[in-house]
CSV table of C-alpha atoms and ligand atoms in Angstrom, one decimal:
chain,number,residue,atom,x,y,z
C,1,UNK,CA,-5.6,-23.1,71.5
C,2,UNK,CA,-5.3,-21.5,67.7
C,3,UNK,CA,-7.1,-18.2,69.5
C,4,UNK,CA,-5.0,-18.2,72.3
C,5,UNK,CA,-2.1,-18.4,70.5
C,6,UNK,CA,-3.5,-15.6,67.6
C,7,UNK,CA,-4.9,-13.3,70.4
C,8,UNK,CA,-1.3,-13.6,72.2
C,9,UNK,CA,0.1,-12.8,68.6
C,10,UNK,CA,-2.1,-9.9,68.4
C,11,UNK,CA,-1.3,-7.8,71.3
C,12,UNK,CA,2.3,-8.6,70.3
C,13,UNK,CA,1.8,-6.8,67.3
C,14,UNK,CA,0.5,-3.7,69.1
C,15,UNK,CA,3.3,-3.3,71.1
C,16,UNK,CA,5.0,-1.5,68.4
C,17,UNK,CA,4.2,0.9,66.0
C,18,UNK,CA,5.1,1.7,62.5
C,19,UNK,CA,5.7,5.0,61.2
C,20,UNK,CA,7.7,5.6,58.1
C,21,UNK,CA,9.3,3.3,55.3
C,22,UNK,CA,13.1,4.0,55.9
C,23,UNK,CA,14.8,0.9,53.8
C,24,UNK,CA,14.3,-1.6,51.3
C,25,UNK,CA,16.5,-5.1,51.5
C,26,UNK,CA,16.8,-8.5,49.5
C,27,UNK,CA,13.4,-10.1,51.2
C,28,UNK,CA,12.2,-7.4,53.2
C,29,UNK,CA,10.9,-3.5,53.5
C,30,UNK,CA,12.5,-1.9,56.3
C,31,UNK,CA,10.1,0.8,58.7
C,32,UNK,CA,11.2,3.2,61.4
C,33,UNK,CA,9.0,2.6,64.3
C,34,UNK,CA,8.4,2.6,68.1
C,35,UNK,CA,7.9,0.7,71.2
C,36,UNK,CA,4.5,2.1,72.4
C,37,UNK,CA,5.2,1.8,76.1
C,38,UNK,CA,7.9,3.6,76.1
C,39,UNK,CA,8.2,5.3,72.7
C,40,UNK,CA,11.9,4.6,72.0
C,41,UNK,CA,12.8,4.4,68.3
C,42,UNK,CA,12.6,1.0,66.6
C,43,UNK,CA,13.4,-0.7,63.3
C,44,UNK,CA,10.3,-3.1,61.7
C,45,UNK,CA,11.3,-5.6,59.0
C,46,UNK,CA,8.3,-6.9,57.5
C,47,UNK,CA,9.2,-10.1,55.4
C,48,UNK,CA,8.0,-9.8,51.7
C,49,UNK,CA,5.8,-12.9,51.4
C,50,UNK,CA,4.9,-14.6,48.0
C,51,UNK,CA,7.6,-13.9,45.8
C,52,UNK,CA,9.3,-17.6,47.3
C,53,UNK,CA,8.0,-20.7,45.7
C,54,UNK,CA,8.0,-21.7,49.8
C,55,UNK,CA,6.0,-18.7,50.9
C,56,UNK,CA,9.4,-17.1,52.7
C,57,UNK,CA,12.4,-16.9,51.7
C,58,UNK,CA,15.1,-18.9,53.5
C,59,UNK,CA,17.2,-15.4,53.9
C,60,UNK,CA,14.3,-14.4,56.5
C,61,UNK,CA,14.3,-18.1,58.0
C,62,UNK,CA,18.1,-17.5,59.0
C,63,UNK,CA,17.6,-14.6,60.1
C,64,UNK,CA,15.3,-15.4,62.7
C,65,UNK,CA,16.4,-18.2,63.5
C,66,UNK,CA,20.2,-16.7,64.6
C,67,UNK,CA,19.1,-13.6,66.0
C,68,UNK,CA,16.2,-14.8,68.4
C,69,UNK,CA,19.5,-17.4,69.6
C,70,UNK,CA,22.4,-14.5,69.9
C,71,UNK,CA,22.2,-12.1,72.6
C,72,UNK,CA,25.3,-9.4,72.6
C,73,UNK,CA,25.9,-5.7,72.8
C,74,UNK,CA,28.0,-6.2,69.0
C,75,UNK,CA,24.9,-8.1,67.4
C,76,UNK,CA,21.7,-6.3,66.5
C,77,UNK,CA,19.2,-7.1,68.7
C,78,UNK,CA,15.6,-8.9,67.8
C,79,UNK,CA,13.4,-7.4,69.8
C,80,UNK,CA,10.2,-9.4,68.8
C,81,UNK,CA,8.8,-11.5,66.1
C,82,UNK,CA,4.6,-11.2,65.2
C,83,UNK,CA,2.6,-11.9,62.2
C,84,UNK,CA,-0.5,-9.5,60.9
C,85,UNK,CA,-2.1,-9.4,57.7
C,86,UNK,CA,-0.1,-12.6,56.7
C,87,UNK,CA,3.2,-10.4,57.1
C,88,UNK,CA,6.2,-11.7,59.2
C,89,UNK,CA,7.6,-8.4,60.9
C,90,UNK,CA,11.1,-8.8,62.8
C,91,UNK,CA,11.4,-5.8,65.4
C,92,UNK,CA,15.0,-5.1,65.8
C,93,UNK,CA,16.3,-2.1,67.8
C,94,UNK,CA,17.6,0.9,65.9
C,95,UNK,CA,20.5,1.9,64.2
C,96,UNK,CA,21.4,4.9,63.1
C,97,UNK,CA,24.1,4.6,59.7
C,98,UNK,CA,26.5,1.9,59.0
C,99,UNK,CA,30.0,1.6,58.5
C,100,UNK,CA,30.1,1.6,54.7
C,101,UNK,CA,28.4,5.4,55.0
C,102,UNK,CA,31.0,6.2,57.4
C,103,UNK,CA,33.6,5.2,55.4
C,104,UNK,CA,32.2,6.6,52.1
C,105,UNK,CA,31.6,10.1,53.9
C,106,UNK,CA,34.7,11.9,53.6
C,107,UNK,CA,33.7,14.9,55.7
C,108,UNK,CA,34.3,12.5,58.5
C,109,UNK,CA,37.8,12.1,59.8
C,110,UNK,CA,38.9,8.9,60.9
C,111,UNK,CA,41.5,8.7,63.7
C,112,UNK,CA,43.4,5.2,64.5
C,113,UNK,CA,41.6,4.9,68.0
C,114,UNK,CA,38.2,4.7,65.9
C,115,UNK,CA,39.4,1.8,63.8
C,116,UNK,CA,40.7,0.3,66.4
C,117,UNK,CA,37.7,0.9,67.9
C,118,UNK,CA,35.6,-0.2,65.4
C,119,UNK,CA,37.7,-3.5,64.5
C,120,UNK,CA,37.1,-4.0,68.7
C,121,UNK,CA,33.5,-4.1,68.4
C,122,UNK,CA,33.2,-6.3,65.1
C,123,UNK,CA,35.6,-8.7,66.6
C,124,UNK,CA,33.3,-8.8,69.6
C,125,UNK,CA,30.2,-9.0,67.8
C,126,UNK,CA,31.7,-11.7,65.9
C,127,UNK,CA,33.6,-14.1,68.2
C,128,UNK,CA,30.2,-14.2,69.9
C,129,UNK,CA,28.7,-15.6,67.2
C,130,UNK,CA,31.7,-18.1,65.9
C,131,UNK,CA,31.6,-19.1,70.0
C,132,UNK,CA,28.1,-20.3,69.5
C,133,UNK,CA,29.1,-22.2,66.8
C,134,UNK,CA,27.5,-19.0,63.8
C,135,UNK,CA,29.3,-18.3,60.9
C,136,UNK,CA,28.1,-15.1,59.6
C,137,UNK,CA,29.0,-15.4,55.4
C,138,UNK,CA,28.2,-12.0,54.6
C,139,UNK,CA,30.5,-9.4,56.9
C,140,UNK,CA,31.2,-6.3,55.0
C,141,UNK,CA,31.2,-2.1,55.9
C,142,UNK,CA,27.2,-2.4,54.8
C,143,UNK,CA,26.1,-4.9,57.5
C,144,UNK,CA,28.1,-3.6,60.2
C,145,UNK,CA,25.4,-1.0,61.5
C,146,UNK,CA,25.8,1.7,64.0
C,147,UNK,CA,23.6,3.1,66.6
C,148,UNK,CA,23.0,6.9,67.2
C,149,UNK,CA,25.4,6.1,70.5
C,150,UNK,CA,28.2,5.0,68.4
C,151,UNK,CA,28.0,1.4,69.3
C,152,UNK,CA,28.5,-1.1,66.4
C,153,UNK,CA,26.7,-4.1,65.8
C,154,UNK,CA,27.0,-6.4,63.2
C,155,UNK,CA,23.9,-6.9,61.1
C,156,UNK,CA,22.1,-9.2,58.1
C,157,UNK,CA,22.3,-12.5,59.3
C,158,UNK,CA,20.4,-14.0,56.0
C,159,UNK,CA,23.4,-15.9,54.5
C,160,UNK,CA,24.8,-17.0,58.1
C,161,UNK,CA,24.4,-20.6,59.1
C,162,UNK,CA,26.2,-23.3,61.7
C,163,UNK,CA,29.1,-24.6,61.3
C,164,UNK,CA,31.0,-28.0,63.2
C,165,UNK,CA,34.5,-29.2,63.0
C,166,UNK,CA,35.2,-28.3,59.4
C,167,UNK,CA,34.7,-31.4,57.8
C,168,UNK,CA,30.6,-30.6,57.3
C,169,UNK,CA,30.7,-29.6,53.2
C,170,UNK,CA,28.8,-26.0,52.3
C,171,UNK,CA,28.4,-23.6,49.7
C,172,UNK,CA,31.3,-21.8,48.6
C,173,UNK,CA,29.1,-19.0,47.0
C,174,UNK,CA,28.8,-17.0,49.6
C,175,UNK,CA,30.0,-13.5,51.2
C,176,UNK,CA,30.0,-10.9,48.8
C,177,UNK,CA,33.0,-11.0,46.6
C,178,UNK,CA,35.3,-7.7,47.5
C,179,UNK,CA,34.8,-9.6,50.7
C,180,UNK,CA,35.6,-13.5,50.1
C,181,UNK,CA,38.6,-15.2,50.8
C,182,UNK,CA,41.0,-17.3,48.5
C,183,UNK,CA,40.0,-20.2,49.8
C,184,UNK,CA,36.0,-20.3,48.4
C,185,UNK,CA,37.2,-18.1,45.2
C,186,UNK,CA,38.7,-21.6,45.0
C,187,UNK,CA,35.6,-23.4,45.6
C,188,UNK,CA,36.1,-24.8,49.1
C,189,UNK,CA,33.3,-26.6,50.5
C,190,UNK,CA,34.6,-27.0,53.8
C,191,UNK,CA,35.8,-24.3,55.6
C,192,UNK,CA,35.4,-22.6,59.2
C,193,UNK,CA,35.0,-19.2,60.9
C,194,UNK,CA,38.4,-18.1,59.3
C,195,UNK,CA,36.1,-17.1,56.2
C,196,UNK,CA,34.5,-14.5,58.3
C,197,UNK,CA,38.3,-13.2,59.9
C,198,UNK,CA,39.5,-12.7,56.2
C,199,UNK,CA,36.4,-10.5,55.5
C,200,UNK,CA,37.4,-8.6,58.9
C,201,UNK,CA,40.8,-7.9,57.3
C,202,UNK,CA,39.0,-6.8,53.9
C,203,UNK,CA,37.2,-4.3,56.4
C,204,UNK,CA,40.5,-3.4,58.3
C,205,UNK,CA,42.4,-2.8,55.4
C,206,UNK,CA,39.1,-0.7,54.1
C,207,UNK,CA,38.6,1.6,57.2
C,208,UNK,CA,42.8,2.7,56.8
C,209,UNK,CA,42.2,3.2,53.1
C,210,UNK,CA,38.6,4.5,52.9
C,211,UNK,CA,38.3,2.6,49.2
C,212,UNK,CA,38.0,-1.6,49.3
C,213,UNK,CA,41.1,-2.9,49.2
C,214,UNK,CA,40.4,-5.7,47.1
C,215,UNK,CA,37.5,-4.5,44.1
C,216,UNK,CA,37.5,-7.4,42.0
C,217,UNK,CA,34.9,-7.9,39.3
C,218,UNK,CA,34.2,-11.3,39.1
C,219,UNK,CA,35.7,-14.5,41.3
C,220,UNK,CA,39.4,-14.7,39.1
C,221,UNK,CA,39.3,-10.3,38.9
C,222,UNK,CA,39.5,-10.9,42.6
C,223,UNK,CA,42.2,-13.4,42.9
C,224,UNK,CA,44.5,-11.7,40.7
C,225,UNK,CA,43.7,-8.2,42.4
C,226,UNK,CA,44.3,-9.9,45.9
C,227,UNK,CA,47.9,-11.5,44.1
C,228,UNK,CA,48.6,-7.9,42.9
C,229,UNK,CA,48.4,-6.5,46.0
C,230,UNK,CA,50.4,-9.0,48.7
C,231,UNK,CA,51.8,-11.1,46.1
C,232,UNK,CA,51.0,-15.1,44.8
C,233,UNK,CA,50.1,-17.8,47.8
C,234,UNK,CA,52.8,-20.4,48.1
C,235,UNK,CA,52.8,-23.8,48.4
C,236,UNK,CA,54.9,-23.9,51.4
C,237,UNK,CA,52.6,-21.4,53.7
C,238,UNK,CA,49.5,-23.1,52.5
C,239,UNK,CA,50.1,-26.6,50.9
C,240,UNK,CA,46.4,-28.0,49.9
C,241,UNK,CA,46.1,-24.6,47.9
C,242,UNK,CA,46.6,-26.9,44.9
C,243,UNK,CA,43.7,-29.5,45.7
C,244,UNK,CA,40.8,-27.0,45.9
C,245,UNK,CA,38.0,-27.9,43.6
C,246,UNK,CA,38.5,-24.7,41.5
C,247,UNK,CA,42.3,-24.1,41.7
C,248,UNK,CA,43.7,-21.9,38.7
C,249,UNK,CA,47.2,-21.7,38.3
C,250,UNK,CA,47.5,-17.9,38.1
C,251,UNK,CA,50.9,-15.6,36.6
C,252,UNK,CA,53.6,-15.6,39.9
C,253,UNK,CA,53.5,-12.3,41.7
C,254,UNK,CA,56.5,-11.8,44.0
C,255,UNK,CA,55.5,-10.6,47.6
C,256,UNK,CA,55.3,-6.6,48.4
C,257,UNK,CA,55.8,-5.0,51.7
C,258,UNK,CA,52.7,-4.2,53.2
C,259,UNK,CA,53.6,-0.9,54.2
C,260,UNK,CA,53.5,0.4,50.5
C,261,UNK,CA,49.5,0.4,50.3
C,262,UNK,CA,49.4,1.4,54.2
C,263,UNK,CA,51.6,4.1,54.4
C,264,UNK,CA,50.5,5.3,57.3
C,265,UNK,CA,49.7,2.2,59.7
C,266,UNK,CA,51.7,1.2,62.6
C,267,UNK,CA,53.8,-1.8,63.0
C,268,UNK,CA,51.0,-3.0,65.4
C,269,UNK,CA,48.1,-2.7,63.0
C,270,UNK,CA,50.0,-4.1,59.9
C,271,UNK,CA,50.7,-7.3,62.1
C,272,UNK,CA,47.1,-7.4,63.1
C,273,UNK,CA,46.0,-7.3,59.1
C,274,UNK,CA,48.4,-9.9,58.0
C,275,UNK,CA,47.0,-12.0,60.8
C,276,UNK,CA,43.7,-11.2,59.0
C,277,UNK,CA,44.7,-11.5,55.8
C,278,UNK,CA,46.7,-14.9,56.1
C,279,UNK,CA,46.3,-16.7,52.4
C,280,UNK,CA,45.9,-20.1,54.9
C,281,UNK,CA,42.9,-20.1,56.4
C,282,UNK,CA,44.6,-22.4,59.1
C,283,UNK,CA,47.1,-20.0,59.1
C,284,UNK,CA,44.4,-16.3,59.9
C,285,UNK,CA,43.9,-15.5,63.7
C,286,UNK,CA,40.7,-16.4,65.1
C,287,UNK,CA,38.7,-13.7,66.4
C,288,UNK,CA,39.3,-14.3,70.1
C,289,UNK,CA,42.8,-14.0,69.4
C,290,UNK,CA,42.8,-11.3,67.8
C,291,UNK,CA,40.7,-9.1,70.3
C,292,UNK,CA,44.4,-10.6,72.9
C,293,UNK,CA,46.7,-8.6,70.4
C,294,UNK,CA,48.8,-6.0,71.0
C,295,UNK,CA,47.2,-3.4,68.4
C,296,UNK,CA,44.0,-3.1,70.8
C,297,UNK,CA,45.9,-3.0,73.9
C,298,UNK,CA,48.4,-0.2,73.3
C,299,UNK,CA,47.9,3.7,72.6
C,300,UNK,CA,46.0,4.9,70.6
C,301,UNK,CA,43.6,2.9,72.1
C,302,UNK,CA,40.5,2.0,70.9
C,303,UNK,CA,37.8,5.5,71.0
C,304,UNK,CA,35.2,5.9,73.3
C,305,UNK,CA,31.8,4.7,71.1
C,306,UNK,CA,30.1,7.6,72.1
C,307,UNK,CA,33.5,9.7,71.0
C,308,UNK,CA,33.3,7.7,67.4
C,309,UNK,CA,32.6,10.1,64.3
C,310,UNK,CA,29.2,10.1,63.9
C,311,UNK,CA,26.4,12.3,61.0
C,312,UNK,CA,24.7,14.3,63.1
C,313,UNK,CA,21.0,14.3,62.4
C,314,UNK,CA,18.9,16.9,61.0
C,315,UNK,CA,22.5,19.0,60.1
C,316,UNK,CA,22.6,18.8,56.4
C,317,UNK,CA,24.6,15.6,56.6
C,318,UNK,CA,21.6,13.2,55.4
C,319,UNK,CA,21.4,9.6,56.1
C,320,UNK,CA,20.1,9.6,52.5
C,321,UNK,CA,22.9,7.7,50.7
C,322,UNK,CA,24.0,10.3,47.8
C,323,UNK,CA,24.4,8.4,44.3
C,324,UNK,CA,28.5,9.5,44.7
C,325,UNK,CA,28.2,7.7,48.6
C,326,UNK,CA,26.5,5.0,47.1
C,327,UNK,CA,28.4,4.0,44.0
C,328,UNK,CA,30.7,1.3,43.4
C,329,UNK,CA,29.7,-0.7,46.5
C,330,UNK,CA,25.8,-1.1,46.1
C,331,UNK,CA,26.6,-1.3,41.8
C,332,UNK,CA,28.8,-4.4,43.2
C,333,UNK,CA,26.3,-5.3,45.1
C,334,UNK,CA,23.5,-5.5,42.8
C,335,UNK,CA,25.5,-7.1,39.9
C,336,UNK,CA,26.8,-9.6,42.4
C,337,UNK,CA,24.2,-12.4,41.4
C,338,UNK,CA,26.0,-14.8,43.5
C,339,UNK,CA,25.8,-12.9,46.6
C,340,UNK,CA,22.4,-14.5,47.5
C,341,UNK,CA,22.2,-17.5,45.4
C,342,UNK,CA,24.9,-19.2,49.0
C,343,UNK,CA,22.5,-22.6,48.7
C,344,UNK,CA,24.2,-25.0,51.0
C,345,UNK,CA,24.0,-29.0,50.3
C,346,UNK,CA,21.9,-29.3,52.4
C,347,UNK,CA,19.8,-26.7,51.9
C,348,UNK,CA,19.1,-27.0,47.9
C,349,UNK,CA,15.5,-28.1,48.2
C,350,UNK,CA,15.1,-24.3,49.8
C,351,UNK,CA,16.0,-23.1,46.2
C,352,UNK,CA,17.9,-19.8,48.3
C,353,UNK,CA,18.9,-18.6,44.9
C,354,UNK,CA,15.1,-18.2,43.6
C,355,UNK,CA,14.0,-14.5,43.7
C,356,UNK,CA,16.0,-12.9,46.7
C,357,UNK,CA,17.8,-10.4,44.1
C,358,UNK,CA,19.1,-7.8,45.6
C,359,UNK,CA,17.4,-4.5,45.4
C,360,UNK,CA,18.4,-1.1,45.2
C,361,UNK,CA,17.9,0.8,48.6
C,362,UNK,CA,17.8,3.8,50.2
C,363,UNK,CA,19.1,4.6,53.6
C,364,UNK,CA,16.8,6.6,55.6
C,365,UNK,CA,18.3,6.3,59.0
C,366,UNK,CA,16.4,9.5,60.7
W,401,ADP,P1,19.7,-6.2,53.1
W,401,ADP,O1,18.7,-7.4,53.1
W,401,ADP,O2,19.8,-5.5,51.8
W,401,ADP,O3,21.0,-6.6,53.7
W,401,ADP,P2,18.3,-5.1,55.3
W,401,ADP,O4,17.0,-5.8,55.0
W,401,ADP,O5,19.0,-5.6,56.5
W,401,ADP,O6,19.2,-5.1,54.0
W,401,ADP,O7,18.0,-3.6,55.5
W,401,ADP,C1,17.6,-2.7,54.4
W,401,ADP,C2,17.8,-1.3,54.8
W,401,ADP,O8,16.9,-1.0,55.9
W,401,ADP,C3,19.1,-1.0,55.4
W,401,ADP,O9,20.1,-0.7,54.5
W,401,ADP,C4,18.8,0.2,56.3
W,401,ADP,O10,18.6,1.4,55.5
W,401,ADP,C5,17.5,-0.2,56.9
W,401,ADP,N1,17.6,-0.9,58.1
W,401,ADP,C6,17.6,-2.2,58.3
W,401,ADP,N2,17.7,-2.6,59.6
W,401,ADP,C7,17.7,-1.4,60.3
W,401,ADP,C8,17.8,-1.1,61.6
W,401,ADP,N3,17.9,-2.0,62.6
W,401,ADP,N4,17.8,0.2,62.0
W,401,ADP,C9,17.7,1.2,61.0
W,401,ADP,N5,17.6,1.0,59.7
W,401,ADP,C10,17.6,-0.3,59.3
């Protein structure tokens, strides 16, 4: 049975080949391949083994464990899954740049239709996945990846997990902080797909501004950023504010109108953000609302993917992310300890936090 099993793995494996190293992430190395029948481009993600007290680290586990179960044109595809050497290698079709590139690459000119049309596809991508019961814990411009056709699909499914009717209690620590609503800088422990919609909004906001709204340095840096911007939370819009395990009473901010950071946004897309970017989380629109408002359904509407801007390949405009692309995000990133140490209850025995540090990478999308 073992051989049968090892032999099946085997020609599995041969199926696709791997050509060169084009990315390096938390728990794996990243390769630009292809499918040997038909010689289309692929992406191999061979799973660093050994550096996990458990052999692999429970990033990976998630990973394939939600994307062998989610199936949709905004969700990056697994392709395969097949051992050799004592590697784990997730085949995953290709993409070409993400939307943090896009965003930081001001040669490209953004027109509302794109954001609608990118907001479109990330709200797609994602009310799949809150449908089938997946909260994703880690949306932000760098995991939303896009193919060489335009097409978004949202990406990095290492922190997601399942979630129930709200009362299930999980870590707060996750989704990286630029990203992470009020309610776990508060240290909520239950809490529901709206985690993911405020990090939409933080994305939203992003794509009209092309800087992060929010760029807080450490959980209160972001809370009094956040206050800064759309003034304090009150207790009449969200009334258990007070009770959350890590409540800090914080100076009063009077409200501002939203119009003065988005100067140039419609009426539609500013009531589409501060359905986003409700303080409440009972309060924020649910993705499959959202994709019902008006902002997506009236002109400008959403661009053509293949009409998106895109780098062209091979025209100066390298996939290579430049130190000046590259700065203040990935910095965050890599001095965001708590990014990857998300352990849930019920997860501690995994020890997630152990060794899945964050690394420096290139972006070598071809
Ligand atoms: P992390 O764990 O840091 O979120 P990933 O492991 O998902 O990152 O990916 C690391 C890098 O590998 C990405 O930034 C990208 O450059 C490249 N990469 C990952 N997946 C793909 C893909 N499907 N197509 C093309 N490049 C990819």
């Amino acid at each position: 049975m073992a051989d049968v099993a090892l032999e099946k793995n085997a020609s599995v494996g041969k199926m696709w080949t791997k050509e060169k190293k084009i990315g390096e992430g938390t728990y794996a190395t990243v390769f630009e391949g292809r499918e040997v029948a038909t010689g289309r481009k692929i992406a191999i993600k061979k799973i660093k083994l050994g550096q996990f007290k458990d052999g692999i680290s429970l990033d990976a586990i998630r990973e394939i464990k939600f994307l062998r179960e989610l199936r949709h044109e905004n969700v990056i595809e697994l392709l395969s899954v097949y051992s050799a050497k004592a590697n784990i290698n997730l085949v995953l079709e290709f993409c070409q740049t993400d939307l943090e590139y896009l965003i930081k690459n001001k040669t490209l000119l953004f027109l509302p239709g794109d954001v609608k049309s990118w907001m479109q596809m990330t709200l797609r991508g994602l009310e799949f996945c809150h449908r089938n019961g997946v909260l994703h814990r880690d949306l932000k411009p760098n995991n939303l990846f896009i193919t060489s056709e335009g097409v978004l699909k949202v990406a990095d499914f290492g922190l997601a997990r399942e979630f129930g009717d709200g009362s299930m209690k999980m870590t707060p620590e996750v989704i990286t902080t630029w990203y992470r609503p009020p309610e776990l800088l508060f240290g909520a422990r239950a809490y529901s797909s709206s985690v993911d919609i405020w990090s939409v909004g933080c994305i939203f906001a992003e794509l009209m501004l092309r800087v992060p709204f929010f760029a807080g340095a450490s959980n209160l840096d972001q809370l009094k950023i956040m206050y800064s911007a759309m003034g304090s939370p009150t207790e009449a819009e969200w009334p258990n504010l007070k009770t959350l395990p890590d409540y800090v009473q914080l100076d009063f901010v009077p409200r501002k109108p939203w119009h003065l950071h988005f100067s140039a946004a419609s009426p539609d897309a500013i009531t589409m953000l501060k359905g986003f970017l409700a303080y409440n989380p009972n309060k924020r629109v649910s993705a499959k609302e959202a994709l019902l408002n008006p902002y997506f359904h009236t002109s400008p509407y959403p661009t053509h993917p293949s009409k998106l801007p895109l780098p062209t390949p091979g025209t100066g405009v390298a996939r290579i992310l430049a130190p000046e692309l590259n700065g203040q995000g990935q910095k965050h990133v890599l001095k965001d300890k708590k990014r990857k140490k998300g352990v849930d209850e019920d997860d501690e025995e995994d020890g997630e936090g152990s060794g899945t540090k964050k690394v420096a990478r290139k972006l070598t999308f071809g």
